[in-house]
Coordinates of C-alpha atoms in Angstrom, one line a residue:
M1 CA 21.2 -75.9 -57.7
T2 CA 17.4 -76.9 -58.3
R3 CA 17.1 -75.3 -54.9
S4 CA 18.6 -72.1 -56.1
L5 CA 16.5 -71.9 -58.6
L6 CA 12.9 -72.8 -56.7
R7 CA 14.1 -70.1 -54.4
R8 CA 14.1 -67.6 -57.2
D9 CA 11.1 -68.5 -58.5
D10 CA 9.1 -68.6 -55.6
R11 CA 10.2 -65.0 -54.9
G12 CA 9.4 -63.8 -58.0
A13 CA 5.9 -65.5 -57.6
V14 CA 5.1 -63.4 -54.5
A15 CA 6.9 -60.4 -56.1
I16 CA 4.4 -60.0 -58.7
M17 CA 1.2 -61.3 -56.3
V18 CA 2.4 -57.8 -54.1
A19 CA 2.4 -55.9 -57.3
L20 CA -1.3 -57.6 -58.1
L21 CA -2.3 -56.2 -54.4
A22 CA -0.8 -52.7 -54.0
G23 CA -2.6 -52.3 -57.6
V24 CA -6.5 -53.4 -55.5
L25 CA -5.5 -51.5 -52.6
I26 CA -4.4 -47.9 -54.5
I27 CA -8.1 -48.3 -56.2
V28 CA -10.2 -48.9 -53.2
S29 CA -8.1 -46.3 -51.2
A30 CA -9.2 -44.3 -54.6
L31 CA -12.7 -45.4 -54.4
S32 CA -12.9 -44.9 -50.2
V33 CA -11.1 -41.7 -50.1
D34 CA -13.3 -40.4 -53.2
L35 CA -17.0 -42.1 -52.2
G36 CA -16.2 -39.9 -48.8
N37 CA -16.7 -37.1 -50.3
A38 CA -19.7 -38.5 -52.2
W39 CA -20.3 -39.2 -48.2
S40 CA -19.6 -36.2 -46.8
R41 CA -21.8 -34.1 -49.6
G42 CA -24.7 -36.4 -49.7
R43 CA -24.6 -35.5 -45.1
I44 CA -24.6 -31.7 -46.7
V45 CA -27.4 -32.0 -48.8
Q46 CA -29.4 -34.0 -46.0
K47 CA -29.3 -31.1 -44.4
Q48 CA -29.9 -28.4 -47.0
A49 CA -33.2 -31.1 -47.8
D50 CA -34.1 -31.3 -43.7
I51 CA -33.5 -26.8 -43.7
S52 CA -36.1 -26.6 -46.5
A53 CA -38.3 -29.1 -45.7
L54 CA -38.9 -27.6 -42.8
A55 CA -39.6 -23.8 -44.1
A56 CA -41.8 -25.0 -46.4
G57 CA -43.4 -27.8 -44.6
S58 CA -44.7 -24.4 -42.2
L59 CA -47.3 -23.8 -44.8
L60 CA -49.2 -27.1 -44.2
P61 CA -51.5 -27.9 -44.7
L62 CA -52.2 -28.0 -48.5
S63 CA -55.8 -26.8 -48.4
S64 CA -58.7 -24.9 -49.7
T65 CA -60.9 -25.6 -47.2
D66 CA -58.7 -24.8 -43.6
A67 CA -59.6 -21.5 -42.6
R68 CA -56.9 -20.9 -40.2
T69 CA -54.3 -21.6 -43.5
D70 CA -53.9 -19.1 -46.2
N71 CA -55.3 -21.1 -48.7
N72 CA -51.7 -21.9 -50.0
S73 CA -50.7 -22.9 -53.3
K74 CA -48.1 -25.8 -54.4
S75 CA -45.9 -22.7 -56.0
D76 CA -46.5 -20.6 -53.0
F77 CA -44.6 -24.0 -51.4
A78 CA -42.0 -24.2 -53.9
A79 CA -40.8 -20.6 -53.5
L80 CA -40.5 -21.5 -50.1
A81 CA -38.2 -24.6 -50.4
V82 CA -36.8 -22.4 -53.2
T83 CA -35.4 -19.5 -51.6
Y84 CA -33.8 -22.5 -48.6
L85 CA -32.4 -24.9 -51.1
N86 CA -30.3 -21.6 -52.9
D87 CA -29.3 -20.2 -49.5
N88 CA -27.7 -23.9 -48.4
V89 CA -26.5 -24.7 -52.1
A90 CA -24.7 -27.7 -52.1
A91 CA -21.4 -27.8 -54.5
G92 CA -22.1 -29.5 -57.7
Q93 CA -25.3 -28.9 -57.0
D94 CA -27.5 -26.1 -59.5
V95 CA -30.0 -23.7 -58.6
A96 CA -33.0 -24.6 -57.4
V97 CA -36.1 -23.1 -59.6
A98 CA -39.3 -23.3 -58.2
S99 CA -40.8 -24.1 -61.0
E100 CA -38.9 -27.6 -61.6
L101 CA -39.7 -28.4 -58.3
L102 CA -43.0 -29.4 -59.4
D103 CA -42.2 -30.9 -62.8
D104 CA -41.7 -34.7 -62.4
D105 CA -38.0 -34.3 -62.9
Y106 CA -35.8 -35.9 -60.0
S107 CA -32.5 -34.6 -61.2
N108 CA -33.8 -31.0 -60.7
G109 CA -35.6 -31.6 -57.3
E110 CA -39.1 -32.5 -56.1
L111 CA -41.6 -31.3 -54.3
E112 CA -44.7 -33.6 -53.7
F113 CA -47.6 -33.7 -51.1
F114 CA -48.9 -36.8 -48.6
T115 CA -51.5 -37.3 -46.7
D116 CA -50.8 -38.7 -43.5
D117 CA -50.9 -42.5 -44.7
G118 CA -48.7 -41.4 -47.7
T119 CA -51.3 -41.0 -50.0
A120 CA -50.3 -38.5 -52.8
C121 CA -52.7 -35.8 -52.8
D122 CA -53.4 -32.4 -54.2
N123 CA -55.5 -31.3 -51.2
E124 CA -56.1 -31.3 -47.9
C125 CA -52.4 -32.2 -47.8
T126 CA -51.0 -32.5 -44.8
Q127 CA -47.2 -34.1 -45.7
L128 CA -44.6 -33.2 -47.9
T129 CA -41.2 -35.2 -49.5
L130 CA -38.6 -32.4 -50.8
T131 CA -36.0 -33.5 -52.8
P132 CA -33.4 -31.0 -53.9
P133 CA -31.1 -31.1 -56.7
Q134 CA -28.8 -33.6 -57.7
A135 CA -25.2 -32.3 -56.7
Y136 CA -22.3 -33.9 -58.8
V137 CA -19.4 -35.2 -57.1
D138 CA -16.0 -35.5 -59.8
F139 CA -13.8 -38.2 -58.2
G140 CA -10.2 -37.4 -58.5
L141 CA -8.3 -41.1 -57.8
A142 CA -11.0 -43.0 -58.8
G143 CA -11.7 -41.3 -62.0
A144 CA -10.5 -44.2 -64.0
V145 CA -13.3 -46.6 -62.6
S146 CA -15.8 -43.7 -63.0
P147 CA -15.7 -39.8 -63.5
G148 CA -18.5 -39.3 -61.1
T149 CA -21.6 -39.6 -58.9
N150 CA -25.1 -37.7 -58.6
V151 CA -25.7 -37.4 -54.9
T152 CA -29.6 -37.0 -54.3
R153 CA -31.5 -37.0 -50.9
S154 CA -34.8 -36.0 -49.5
A155 CA -37.0 -35.2 -46.2
T156 CA -40.4 -36.0 -44.9
V157 CA -42.2 -33.7 -43.0
R158 CA -45.5 -33.9 -41.6
A159 CA -48.2 -31.4 -39.8
F160 CA -49.4 -32.1 -36.4
S161 CA -51.6 -30.7 -33.9
E162 CA -50.2 -30.6 -30.4
L163 CA -51.6 -31.1 -26.9
P164 CA -50.4 -30.6 -23.8
P165 CA -49.0 -32.4 -21.4
K166 CA -51.1 -34.4 -19.2
E167 CA -49.2 -33.4 -16.2
K168 CA -50.5 -29.5 -16.6
I169 CA -53.8 -30.5 -17.5
V170 CA -55.9 -29.6 -14.1
P171 CA -59.4 -31.7 -13.8
F172 CA -61.7 -28.8 -15.1
W173 CA -64.3 -28.2 -17.3
L174 CA -64.9 -24.7 -19.2
P175 CA -68.1 -24.4 -21.4
S176 CA -67.4 -22.8 -25.1
G177 CA -69.1 -20.0 -23.6
C178 CA -66.3 -18.6 -21.7
G179 CA -64.0 -16.0 -23.2
Y180 CA -60.9 -14.7 -22.3
G181 CA -60.2 -13.2 -19.0
P182 CA -61.1 -14.2 -15.5
V183 CA -63.2 -17.3 -15.0
D184 CA -64.6 -18.5 -11.7
A185 CA -65.5 -21.5 -9.8
D186 CA -67.6 -19.9 -7.2
T187 CA -70.7 -17.7 -7.3
T188 CA -69.4 -14.8 -8.9
Q189 CA -70.0 -15.8 -12.8
G190 CA -72.0 -13.7 -15.5
H191 CA -72.0 -13.4 -19.5
G192 CA -69.3 -10.9 -20.4
P193 CA -70.2 -7.7 -22.7
N194 CA -67.7 -8.8 -25.5
P195 CA -68.8 -12.6 -25.7
R196 CA -65.8 -15.0 -27.3
P197 CA -66.4 -15.1 -31.1
A198 CA -67.8 -18.6 -32.1
P199 CA -64.9 -20.7 -32.3
A200 CA -63.3 -23.2 -35.7
W201 CA -65.0 -26.2 -34.2
A202 CA -68.5 -24.3 -34.1
A203 CA -68.4 -25.5 -37.8
K204 CA -69.1 -28.4 -37.5
A205 CA -71.7 -28.8 -35.2
P206 CA -75.0 -28.2 -35.6
M207 CA -75.5 -25.4 -33.9
A208 CA -74.7 -22.1 -34.4
A209 CA -72.6 -20.0 -32.0
A210 CA -74.4 -16.7 -30.6
A211 CA -73.5 -13.8 -31.9
A212 CA -73.7 -10.4 -29.8
A213 CA -77.9 -10.1 -29.4
P214 CA -80.7 -9.0 -26.6
I215 CA -80.9 -11.8 -24.4
P216 CA -84.8 -12.9 -24.5
I217 CA -86.6 -12.3 -21.0
S218 CA -89.0 -15.1 -21.3
P219 CA -90.1 -16.9 -19.8
V220 CA -91.4 -14.8 -17.1
G221 CA -92.7 -16.8 -13.6
T222 CA -95.1 -15.7 -11.5
H223 CA -92.9 -15.2 -8.8
T224 CA -91.5 -11.8 -7.9
L225 CA -88.4 -9.8 -6.4
S226 CA -88.6 -8.4 -2.5
N227 CA -86.9 -5.4 -2.1
P228 CA -87.8 -2.0 0.0
S229 CA -86.8 -0.6 -3.0
L230 CA -87.2 -1.6 -6.9
T231 CA -86.0 1.6 -8.3
Y232 CA -81.8 2.9 -7.5
T233 CA -79.2 5.6 -8.5
I234 CA -75.5 4.7 -8.2
A235 CA -72.4 7.2 -9.2
Y236 CA -70.3 5.3 -12.0
N237 CA -67.8 2.8 -10.5
A238 CA -70.1 3.3 -7.3
S239 CA -71.0 -0.1 -4.8
L240 CA -74.5 -1.5 -3.6
E241 CA -75.2 -4.0 -1.1
F242 CA -78.6 -5.8 -1.4
Q243 CA -79.4 -7.9 2.0
H244 CA -81.9 -10.2 2.8
L245 CA -83.4 -9.8 -0.5
K246 CA -86.7 -12.4 -1.4
I247 CA -88.1 -14.0 -4.1
T248 CA -91.7 -14.8 -3.2
N249 CA -94.6 -16.2 -4.7
V250 CA -92.0 -19.3 -5.8
T251 CA -93.7 -22.8 -6.8
N252 CA -93.3 -26.2 -4.6
T253 CA -91.8 -27.7 -7.6
T254 CA -89.2 -25.0 -7.8
T255 CA -85.2 -26.5 -7.0
K256 CA -83.0 -23.5 -7.9
A257 CA -83.3 -19.7 -7.9
T258 CA -80.8 -16.7 -8.5
I259 CA -80.1 -13.1 -9.4
R260 CA -79.0 -12.0 -12.9
A261 CA -78.2 -8.5 -14.4
I262 CA -79.3 -7.8 -17.8
A263 CA -76.9 -4.7 -19.1
P264 CA -78.5 -1.7 -20.6
N265 CA -77.3 -3.1 -23.9
G266 CA -79.5 -5.8 -23.0
E267 CA -76.6 -7.9 -24.3
S268 CA -75.5 -9.7 -21.6
F269 CA -75.5 -10.2 -17.9
T270 CA -73.6 -10.8 -14.8
E271 CA -75.1 -13.3 -11.7
Y272 CA -74.6 -12.1 -8.4
A273 CA -76.0 -14.8 -5.6
S274 CA -77.7 -17.9 -5.4
A275 CA -80.8 -18.1 -3.2
D276 CA -80.1 -19.8 0.1
V277 CA -82.9 -22.3 0.5
K278 CA -87.0 -22.0 0.6
S279 CA -87.8 -20.3 4.2
N280 CA -91.3 -21.2 3.3
A281 CA -92.9 -23.1 0.7
S282 CA -93.1 -20.7 -1.0
Q283 CA -90.1 -17.9 -0.6
F284 CA -86.5 -18.3 -0.9
N285 CA -84.2 -16.0 0.4
V286 CA -80.8 -14.7 -1.4
A287 CA -77.7 -15.0 0.1
N288 CA -76.7 -10.8 1.0
F289 CA -74.6 -9.8 -2.3
T290 CA -72.7 -6.6 -3.5
V291 CA -73.1 -4.8 -6.8
A292 CA -69.8 -3.2 -7.9
T293 CA -67.9 -2.4 -11.0
E294 CA -68.3 -5.0 -13.2
L295 CA -71.9 -3.6 -13.4
S296 CA -71.4 0.2 -12.3
A297 CA -68.6 0.8 -14.8
T298 CA -71.5 0.8 -17.7
P299 CA -73.6 3.6 -17.0
G300 CA -77.0 2.9 -18.0
E301 CA -80.0 1.0 -16.8
W302 CA -79.3 -2.3 -15.5
K303 CA -81.9 -4.2 -14.5
L304 CA -81.8 -7.4 -12.0
Y305 CA -83.9 -10.4 -12.3
A306 CA -84.8 -13.2 -10.3
L307 CA -84.3 -16.5 -12.4
I308 CA -86.3 -19.7 -10.7
T309 CA -85.2 -23.6 -12.4
D310 CA -89.3 -24.2 -11.9
D311 CA -90.0 -28.2 -13.0
G312 CA -86.7 -28.1 -15.0
V313 CA -87.9 -24.6 -17.1
V314 CA -85.6 -21.4 -16.2
K315 CA -87.7 -18.1 -15.6
Y316 CA -87.4 -14.5 -14.9
S317 CA -88.8 -12.9 -12.7
S318 CA -92.7 -11.0 -13.4
N319 CA -90.6 -8.2 -12.0
Y320 CA -87.4 -6.6 -11.9
I321 CA -84.6 -4.5 -9.6
S322 CA -84.0 -1.0 -11.7
I323 CA -80.3 0.1 -11.3
T324 CA -79.7 3.2 -13.1
V325 CA -75.6 3.9 -13.5
G326 CA -74.6 7.9 -13.8
P327 CA -72.5 8.8 -16.3
N328 CA -68.5 8.5 -16.3
P329 CA -67.1 11.7 -15.2
A330 CA -64.0 11.5 -17.1
S331 CA -65.8 10.8 -20.2
P332 CA -66.4 13.8 -23.0
T333 CA -70.1 13.6 -23.2
A334 CA -69.8 13.7 -18.8
T335 CA -70.8 17.1 -17.6
T336 CA -70.8 16.8 -13.8
S337 CA -68.9 14.5 -12.0
S338 CA -70.0 11.7 -10.0
P339 CA -67.4 10.3 -7.0
T340 CA -67.6 6.7 -5.6
G341 CA -69.7 5.1 -3.0
T342 CA -71.2 2.4 -1.5
G343 CA -74.8 2.0 -0.4
T344 CA -77.3 -0.9 1.4
A345 CA -80.3 -2.5 0.1
T346 CA -82.6 -4.8 3.3
G347 CA -85.2 -5.9 4.0
T348 CA -88.9 -6.2 2.3
G349 CA -90.7 -3.9 0.2
T350 CA -90.8 -1.9 -2.8
G351 CA -90.0 1.7 -2.7
T352 CA -86.9 3.9 -4.0
G353 CA -83.6 4.9 -3.3
T354 CA -80.2 6.8 -4.2
A355 CA -76.7 5.3 -3.7
T356 CA -73.9 8.2 -4.1
G357 CA -70.8 8.4 -1.9
T358 CA -67.9 11.3 -1.1
T359 CA -65.2 9.5 -2.1
S360 CA -63.4 10.6 -4.7
A361 CA -63.8 9.2 -8.4
T362 CA -61.0 7.0 -10.0
A363 CA -62.0 6.9 -13.3
T364 CA -61.4 5.9 -16.5
S365 CA -62.3 6.6 -20.3
T366 CA -62.5 2.9 -20.9
T367 CA -64.7 0.6 -19.7
T368 CA -63.9 -2.6 -17.3
S369 CA -65.2 -5.1 -18.5
I370 CA -67.3 -7.4 -16.0
P371 CA -64.8 -10.1 -14.3
V372 CA -65.9 -13.2 -16.2
G373 CA -66.9 -14.2 -19.2
C374 CA -69.3 -17.3 -19.5
V375 CA -73.1 -18.1 -20.2
G376 CA -75.0 -17.1 -16.8
Q377 CA -74.0 -19.8 -14.7
D378 CA -75.4 -20.5 -10.5
R379 CA -71.9 -21.2 -9.1
G380 CA -69.2 -20.5 -11.4
N381 CA -67.7 -20.7 -14.4
F382 CA -66.2 -23.8 -14.5
G383 CA -66.8 -27.1 -13.0
Q384 CA -64.4 -30.3 -12.3
L385 CA -63.3 -33.0 -14.3
N386 CA -64.2 -36.2 -13.4
S387 CA -61.4 -38.0 -15.2
V388 CA -60.9 -41.6 -13.9
R389 CA -57.1 -42.3 -12.3
A390 CA -55.4 -46.0 -13.4
V391 CA -54.2 -46.6 -10.1
S392 CA -57.1 -48.1 -8.0
G393 CA -55.7 -46.2 -4.6
E394 CA -56.1 -42.7 -6.8
N395 CA -59.3 -43.8 -8.3
N396 CA -62.3 -43.7 -6.2
N397 CA -64.3 -40.1 -6.8
S398 CA -63.8 -39.2 -2.7
V399 CA -59.4 -38.5 -3.7
R400 CA -60.1 -38.9 -7.5
L401 CA -60.2 -34.9 -7.5
A402 CA -57.0 -34.4 -5.6
Y403 CA -54.6 -36.4 -7.5
N404 CA -55.6 -35.5 -10.7
L405 CA -55.2 -31.9 -9.0
A406 CA -52.1 -32.6 -7.9
K407 CA -50.6 -34.6 -10.4
G408 CA -52.4 -34.0 -13.2
L409 CA -53.9 -36.7 -16.0
D410 CA -52.8 -39.9 -15.9
H411 CA -54.1 -39.6 -19.5
L412 CA -54.1 -37.7 -22.6
P413 CA -58.0 -37.0 -23.8
I414 CA -58.1 -35.7 -27.1
P415 CA -60.7 -33.4 -28.6
Y416 CA -63.7 -34.8 -30.7
V417 CA -63.1 -33.8 -34.3
F418 CA -66.5 -35.5 -36.2
A419 CA -68.9 -34.0 -37.8
D420 CA -71.9 -34.9 -35.6
I421 CA -70.6 -33.0 -32.7
Q422 CA -73.2 -31.9 -30.5
K423 CA -73.4 -31.6 -26.7
E424 CA -73.0 -34.8 -25.4
C425 CA -71.5 -37.2 -26.5
A426 CA -73.5 -40.0 -24.1
D427 CA -75.2 -39.3 -21.3
K428 CA -73.8 -39.8 -17.5
N429 CA -74.1 -43.5 -17.9
G430 CA -73.0 -44.2 -21.4
N431 CA -75.9 -44.7 -22.9
N432 CA -76.6 -43.1 -26.5
K433 CA -73.0 -43.2 -27.3
L434 CA -71.9 -41.0 -30.3
P435 CA -70.6 -43.4 -33.4
L436 CA -67.2 -42.3 -32.4
G437 CA -67.5 -40.8 -29.3
Q438 CA -64.7 -43.0 -26.8
L439 CA -65.8 -42.2 -23.0
D440 CA -63.2 -40.9 -20.5
N441 CA -64.6 -43.9 -18.1
V442 CA -61.1 -45.8 -18.3
S443 CA -57.3 -44.8 -18.5
R444 CA -56.4 -44.4 -21.6
A445 CA -55.5 -42.2 -24.3
G446 CA -57.6 -40.8 -26.8
N447 CA -60.5 -40.6 -25.2
N448 CA -62.7 -37.5 -26.2
C449 CA -65.6 -37.3 -24.6
I450 CA -65.1 -36.2 -20.7
I451 CA -67.6 -36.4 -17.9
A452 CA -68.1 -33.8 -16.2
E453 CA -69.4 -32.4 -12.7
E454 CA -71.9 -29.2 -11.7
G455 CA -69.6 -28.5 -8.5
N456 CA -66.4 -28.0 -7.4
D457 CA -65.1 -30.2 -3.7
G458 CA -63.1 -27.5 -2.0
P459 CA -61.8 -30.0 0.7
Q460 CA -60.3 -32.1 -2.7
I461 CA -58.8 -28.9 -4.5
Y462 CA -57.3 -27.9 -0.8
K463 CA -55.9 -31.2 -1.1
G464 CA -54.6 -31.1 -4.8
L465 CA -53.5 -27.7 -4.9
I466 CA -52.0 -26.6 -1.1
S467 CA -51.6 -29.5 1.1
G468 CA -51.3 -32.7 -1.3
I469 CA -52.5 -36.0 -1.2
G470 CA -50.6 -39.6 -0.5
S471 CA -46.8 -38.6 -2.2
A472 CA -48.1 -35.8 -4.2
P473 CA -47.1 -32.6 -3.3
G474 CA -49.9 -29.9 -3.9
R475 CA -49.8 -28.8 -7.6
L476 CA -48.7 -24.9 -5.7
D477 CA -46.6 -26.5 -3.2
V478 CA -42.9 -24.5 -4.1
V479 CA -41.5 -27.9 -4.2
N480 CA -42.7 -27.8 -7.8
G481 CA -41.7 -24.3 -8.4
A482 CA -41.1 -21.4 -6.1
T483 CA -42.4 -17.9 -7.2
K484 CA -40.7 -15.8 -9.9
T485 CA -37.9 -13.6 -8.6
G486 CA -39.2 -10.2 -8.1
C487 CA -42.8 -11.7 -9.0
N488 CA -45.5 -10.3 -7.0
G489 CA -43.4 -9.0 -4.2
G490 CA -41.0 -11.8 -4.9
A491 CA -42.5 -13.8 -1.5
N492 CA -44.2 -17.0 -1.7
R493 CA -47.9 -17.7 -0.1
S494 CA -47.7 -19.2 3.5
I495 CA -51.4 -21.2 4.2
G496 CA -51.2 -22.9 7.2
T497 CA -48.3 -25.2 7.8
Y498 CA -48.1 -24.9 3.8
T499 CA -45.9 -22.5 1.4
I500 CA -47.2 -22.1 -2.4
N501 CA -46.4 -20.5 -4.7
N502 CA -47.6 -17.2 -5.5
D503 CA -46.7 -15.9 -9.2
V504 CA -49.0 -13.8 -10.9
L505 CA -49.1 -14.2 -15.4
S506 CA -48.3 -10.4 -15.6
C507 CA -44.6 -11.6 -14.4
Y508 CA -44.1 -13.4 -17.6
L509 CA -45.0 -10.3 -19.9
T510 CA -42.4 -9.3 -22.3
G511 CA -42.1 -7.0 -24.9
G512 CA -44.5 -4.4 -24.1
A513 CA -47.9 -6.7 -24.3
T514 CA -50.7 -6.3 -21.7
L515 CA -52.9 -9.1 -20.2
T516 CA -55.7 -7.0 -22.5
D517 CA -53.7 -7.9 -25.0
L518 CA -53.4 -12.0 -24.4
T519 CA -56.6 -11.9 -24.6
A520 CA -57.8 -10.8 -27.8
E521 CA -58.9 -13.0 -30.0
T522 CA -56.9 -12.1 -33.4
G523 CA -53.1 -10.4 -33.5
V524 CA -51.2 -12.2 -30.2
E525 CA -48.3 -13.0 -30.7
D526 CA -45.5 -16.1 -29.3
N527 CA -43.6 -13.2 -27.8
M528 CA -45.6 -11.7 -25.4
L529 CA -45.3 -14.1 -22.9
D530 CA -41.7 -15.8 -21.6
D531 CA -41.3 -19.3 -22.2
A532 CA -40.7 -19.8 -19.0
V533 CA -44.2 -19.4 -17.8
K534 CA -44.8 -23.2 -19.2
D535 CA -42.4 -23.4 -16.0
S536 CA -45.1 -22.0 -13.4
P537 CA -46.9 -24.1 -11.0
R538 CA -49.9 -22.4 -11.3
F539 CA -49.5 -22.8 -15.6
C540 CA -52.3 -25.0 -16.4
W541 CA -54.4 -25.8 -19.1
L542 CA -58.2 -25.7 -18.6
P543 CA -59.9 -28.2 -21.5
V544 CA -63.1 -26.6 -23.4
V545 CA -66.4 -28.6 -24.2
V546 CA -69.4 -27.8 -26.4
A547 CA -72.3 -27.0 -23.9
T548 CA -72.2 -23.1 -23.6
D549 CA -73.4 -23.8 -20.0
R550 CA -73.0 -26.0 -17.6
A551 CA -76.2 -27.8 -17.5
Q552 CA -74.8 -30.5 -19.5
K553 CA -75.2 -33.8 -17.4
G554 CA -73.3 -36.5 -19.9
Y555 CA -70.0 -37.2 -21.2
Q556 CA -69.5 -34.5 -23.1
P557 CA -67.2 -33.9 -25.8
L558 CA -63.9 -32.1 -25.6
V559 CA -63.3 -29.6 -28.1
E560 CA -59.6 -28.0 -27.2
Y561 CA -57.9 -27.0 -24.6
L562 CA -56.7 -23.0 -22.9
P563 CA -53.6 -21.8 -21.0
A564 CA -54.9 -20.6 -17.8
F565 CA -52.9 -19.3 -15.0
I566 CA -54.5 -19.6 -11.5
T567 CA -54.5 -16.2 -10.1
D568 CA -57.3 -13.4 -9.6
E569 CA -55.1 -10.5 -11.6
S570 CA -57.3 -9.0 -14.2
T571 CA -56.4 -6.6 -16.9
T572 CA -57.8 -4.0 -15.3
T573 CA -56.5 -4.4 -11.7
A574 CA -53.7 -6.5 -9.6
A575 CA -53.8 -9.6 -8.2
T576 CA -55.1 -9.4 -5.0
S577 CA -53.1 -10.6 -1.5
N578 CA -55.9 -14.2 -2.0
N579 CA -54.2 -14.3 -6.0
G580 CA -57.3 -16.4 -6.5
L581 CA -57.1 -18.6 -4.0
E582 CA -59.6 -17.9 -1.0
I583 CA -59.3 -20.1 2.0
N584 CA -62.2 -21.8 4.2
G585 CA -60.5 -23.8 6.6
N586 CA -59.0 -26.7 5.1
S587 CA -61.3 -26.3 2.2
V588 CA -60.7 -23.8 -1.2
S589 CA -63.8 -21.3 -1.0
K590 CA -63.0 -19.2 -4.5
L591 CA -60.7 -20.3 -7.0
R592 CA -60.4 -17.8 -10.0
M593 CA -58.3 -18.5 -13.2
F594 CA -57.1 -16.2 -16.3
V595 CA -57.6 -18.3 -19.5
F596 CA -55.9 -16.7 -22.2
N597 CA -55.7 -16.9 -26.1
P598 CA -52.6 -19.9 -26.9
E599 CA -50.9 -17.7 -29.4
A600 CA -49.6 -16.3 -27.0
L601 CA -46.8 -19.0 -26.0
G602 CA -44.3 -20.2 -27.4
P603 CA -44.0 -22.8 -30.6
D604 CA -43.0 -25.2 -28.5
Q605 CA -45.0 -25.6 -25.2
Q606 CA -42.7 -29.5 -24.9
S607 CA -46.6 -31.3 -26.4
P608 CA -47.4 -34.3 -27.2
D609 CA -48.3 -34.2 -31.4
I610 CA -51.0 -35.8 -32.8
D611 CA -52.4 -36.3 -36.1
Y612 CA -53.2 -32.4 -37.7
D613 CA -56.6 -30.8 -36.8
P614 CA -57.8 -27.4 -38.1
V615 CA -59.7 -27.3 -35.1
L616 CA -56.4 -27.2 -32.7
G617 CA -55.1 -24.1 -34.4
V618 CA -51.6 -23.7 -35.8
A619 CA -49.3 -26.5 -37.3
N620 CA -46.2 -28.8 -35.5
V621 CA -44.2 -29.6 -38.4
R622 CA -42.2 -32.6 -37.8
L623 CA -39.5 -34.2 -39.2
V624 CA -40.6 -38.1 -40.7
G625 CA -38.8 -38.9 -42.7

């Protein structure tokens, strides 16, 4: 009897425990279901916050001084955020109102602005945090514990500036005096008739960027040009070859000489040839050169001067050769037809001459621009960038250029963005350094002062572009990307035993855009080029320095990168069979690129981000929290 009663008592205790645990399990299950609903609603609100913050962040920075923004107010950001919040509204959420995002009440949503370090701000703000209105979740089974809960989330976005991937940066440097369009590394150079307007960073520089104005013909030396004729008349689009031109009466302190042609408007020039060597103590022999459409497509009187560097001072000759170009036969004001033609000028002496031709003219009503757009140089527009490498076997001067060209830089220099910017960060030995300059004398990210050399090493460029060096194939080797199907005849190019890519930039144009469109300062859209252009081995980025010419010898501030394409096609002419590369044995004797507005590239160029800097253009907005 006792044992039976004990067993019944035990069974009763177990029943009570089961009943209690069942209640707990029911409550926990109910909470799990309802909390799961709340978690799911939270994911929806988070997605809403992310989308809306990125949309509003497209207006960053919040700034009243950034010339590259529309000086949007906080209410502009709020209005854009509200549009996306309400297009992605979550269940249980009130409609967002722009004014309520700025009222410090988080229940109806909030929009806050910060600097990069998280400090709240009202101007020069590069970061924002968006909190959508709360979303209320009703509890069902768990209603006995709580009727529901408010779900809130937030998203933080920041504006960054984008830099090119280092493997796409080529070891050359371009002076800021260059415009968009063709640029050379050889003796074909000049100052285009439409110089590029001052870039945004110029406002930080102590010197103002030069506007188009008559070029001062000074100082004038005692040296003279000697040629059988000092006066020529040529037809529109004609050509004229100069042979055995001499520069006489030079001093024994003269170290350099070149020929400069000043345009009829006096505001631009092109340069043709450097003198070879002094034939005696007082005379230079000038390399043969041909005047062609880069000059004869602009009617009027061109003046050819001899420029010398005399004891460090550049001087104009005391006389000049006059070349008068006839009118454009296609122009409404032209009354006679002028055919294209050729002529030759040889010997020494003075006199007059005429160059005409008998072939028919192929003229247009649009003036052809001078092929290249840099302030005058004596050997091309750009020199080589002597950027150091981390691997010792790749870092001596004899191979550094080739490795940097074949592989790209092994670290990422960044633009110098400080107020004390000037033409040099330091001299060539690193002395007299600007306080915030970081010299590119050690392979490290963040260097902002690059060392530039005037010349370009043809054999090393050949290795870097074509034959390769060490285990690295040449940059243009087809292993890095064959010619795009249907582009430039669809065939790769053979140079000796090497096969290289033969793309031209126009292959990547889309939507009816032209190369001329890519060279505009404004109105360039990111739908003008196929995004695949970045995969062509001929696509690269050129560092640009403050100096407007190539006379600087020391470390120079890097101010921006510009996209370029290795090709000799221009806005008016198709690519030649050389396509930007002329080869002399195992050396590149001529290298031409086409530089264009970076606005033509898609927003995602697979580039690393740095802190936002208005100098570098349109911001990239990223979620950071």
